[in-house]
Amino acid sequence: MPMYQVKPIYRREMEIDLPTCMYKLPNIHSQQGNSCTSEHALQNGEVDPAVKALEARQDEIMKKLYELKAAVEGLAKTVTTPDADLDLTVSSSLSPQSSSSTTFKGTTDLDTLLGKDLGALRDIVINANPAQPPLTLLVLHSLLCQRYRVLSTVHVHSSVASVPPQLLSCLGPRHADSYARHMFQLGFTLIWKDVPKLQMKFSVQNMCPIEGEANVARFLFKLLAPYPSDPALATLVDSWVDTAFFQLAECSAKERAAVLRALNSTLGRSPWLAGPEFSLADIASYCCVLQSGSASSAPANVQRWLKACENLGHFSPAKVLLQ
Amino acid sequence: MALNLTINTSNPPLGALLAAEHVKSSVQVSVEEGKDTQLLVSDSVQFSDSNSICRYLARVAPAVGLYGANMMEQTEVDHWLEFSARRLCGQPGLNITLGELNKALSLRTFLVGHALTLADLSVWAALKGHNEWPIQGESFSHVNRWFSFLSSQVPFTSVGKKYTTKKA
């Protein structure tokens, strides 16, 4: 709506001698003068249709690029799978359509595992030291997210001065502020805190705080898949987890080499550490091998197994932090 | 099925021996003295560290309930197994560790749940074998109560007598 009109202070059709060596452009003054209404439309916060068209075109191009990227990633996964020297059980679990649901068999239901639902969100609170990021737990977290609706949050305790940005975003993007807690099945709250040993607090009325990444990993893994029912196999898994955390991660280079030899001979006999099935033993050992920096010097069977682990696609959260 | 447990006599794995005593009624375990601690399950499977032996024995005899009644109790048992192996065994300076243990036992009869589990066995064994324990232990009343309660019961008395005197 025009309020009042002011006479133009210049003559609209001014004759100017233009040089011919430059591109010709329409006279912007005359255009503006002609369309008084479009000027007002711009003032009201509307966007020039030309800009709109440009934006739409950019969106289209970006969408095409994303599609292309996804296609290339899919192709790359099938190409780099070294299944030529793996046996059948492995390659079947490596095929593209396999997700965690085929890798971890058996239905698990939170109510049967953790007792009846008391109406409140089951919140797993983990205190971890930023000097030793718990890679295993991050991997298990992303697997939990595939299975359950998980509300993940990261906090920094006042005992820690500053935390690198990749640790703050290690559980994925933040949930929108408008989330409703009751929509989630499981809470996963990671607090970066100056603790000597990783701690988990869960169901504090009847459980003592659980110390040690190994024990927390066992707990989280049981939410994903039951341990093997055979006592020897289940104990073997636990024994490998202990070896990974206490010998690979903490001990001297000499002991690390001994563990790598043990890994190598075991992996010569079976595709995964605890027999034919991928298990917590593999997750823990993979993360500890990578964290100790001995991946490149590992013997042949271990190298092959590291590759096989990577092809499952579960370990990207851990790899992001190692870079 | 008979299992064969070989124990190192100079450093007997008390926790594993206690677990073996507790599962005796459902699984046959023969104990032999030798150079290295080892539980022979089959030709290809053997466990040589105390925690693995305890875990295996508890799993072979689920009716005894040494590994807790549900998943959360299992996790607590795992916590205490690591606690006894990493914080008690052979570690000097027991004060802080005993303080934590005392706090955990202040409202409990057994470490996990309402019955005996591997947690009690392994922590008891670690304290029993620790040379600082009798002196340091006096100021931690809850740990003392729990320790003497367990020490007065059957497998604990026999295992304690048989293997700790030998060590000394």
Coordinates of N, CA, C and O in Angstrom, one line a residue, chain A residues 14 19 41 61 75 85 98 102 138 147 167 173 192 225 281 299:
Chain A
M14 N 17.0 8.9 -19.3 CA 18.1 9.8 -19.5 C 18.9 9.1 -20.7 O 19.1 7.9 -20.7
P19 N 29.5 2.7 -23.7 CA 30.6 2.1 -24.5 C 30.1 0.7 -25.0 O 29.3 0.0 -24.3
A41 N 6.5 -5.4 -2.2 CA 6.4 -6.8 -1.9 C 7.7 -7.2 -1.2 O 7.8 -7.9 -0.2
I61 N 19.9 -29.7 -6.9 CA 21.3 -30.2 -7.1 C 21.8 -30.9 -5.9 O 22.4 -32.0 -6.0
L75 N 28.2 -48.8 -3.1 CA 29.1 -49.6 -4.0 C 30.4 -49.8 -3.4 O 31.0 -51.0 -3.4
D85 N 38.5 -64.7 1.0 CA 39.2 -65.7 1.9 C 38.5 -65.9 3.2 O 39.0 -66.5 4.1
S98 N 22.2 -57.5 5.4 CA 22.3 -57.8 6.8 C 22.5 -56.6 7.7 O 23.3 -55.8 7.4
T102 N 20.5 -59.3 12.0 CA 20.9 -60.6 11.7 C 22.2 -61.0 12.4 O 22.4 -62.2 12.6
L138 N 30.7 -46.6 22.9 CA 30.1 -45.8 21.8 C 29.6 -46.7 20.7 O 28.5 -46.5 20.1
R147 N 18.4 -50.8 17.7 CA 17.4 -51.7 18.3 C 16.3 -51.0 19.0 O 15.1 -51.4 18.9
L167 N 34.1 -35.2 21.2 CA 33.6 -36.0 22.3 C 32.2 -35.5 22.7 O 31.4 -36.3 23.2
P173 N 23.7 -36.4 16.8 CA 23.1 -35.1 16.9 C 22.2 -35.0 18.2 O 21.6 -36.0 18.5
W192 N 31.0 -36.5 30.8 CA 32.5 -36.5 30.8 C 32.9 -35.9 32.2 O 32.5 -34.8 32.5
A225 N 21.9 -58.7 22.7 CA 21.8 -60.2 22.4 C 22.2 -61.0 23.6 O 23.0 -60.6 24.4
A281 N 33.2 -60.2 22.4 CA 34.7 -60.4 22.4 C 35.3 -59.7 21.2 O 36.4 -59.1 21.3
P299 N 49.5 -59.4 13.1 CA 49.7 -60.6 12.2 C 48.6 -60.8 11.2 O 47.5 -60.2 11.4

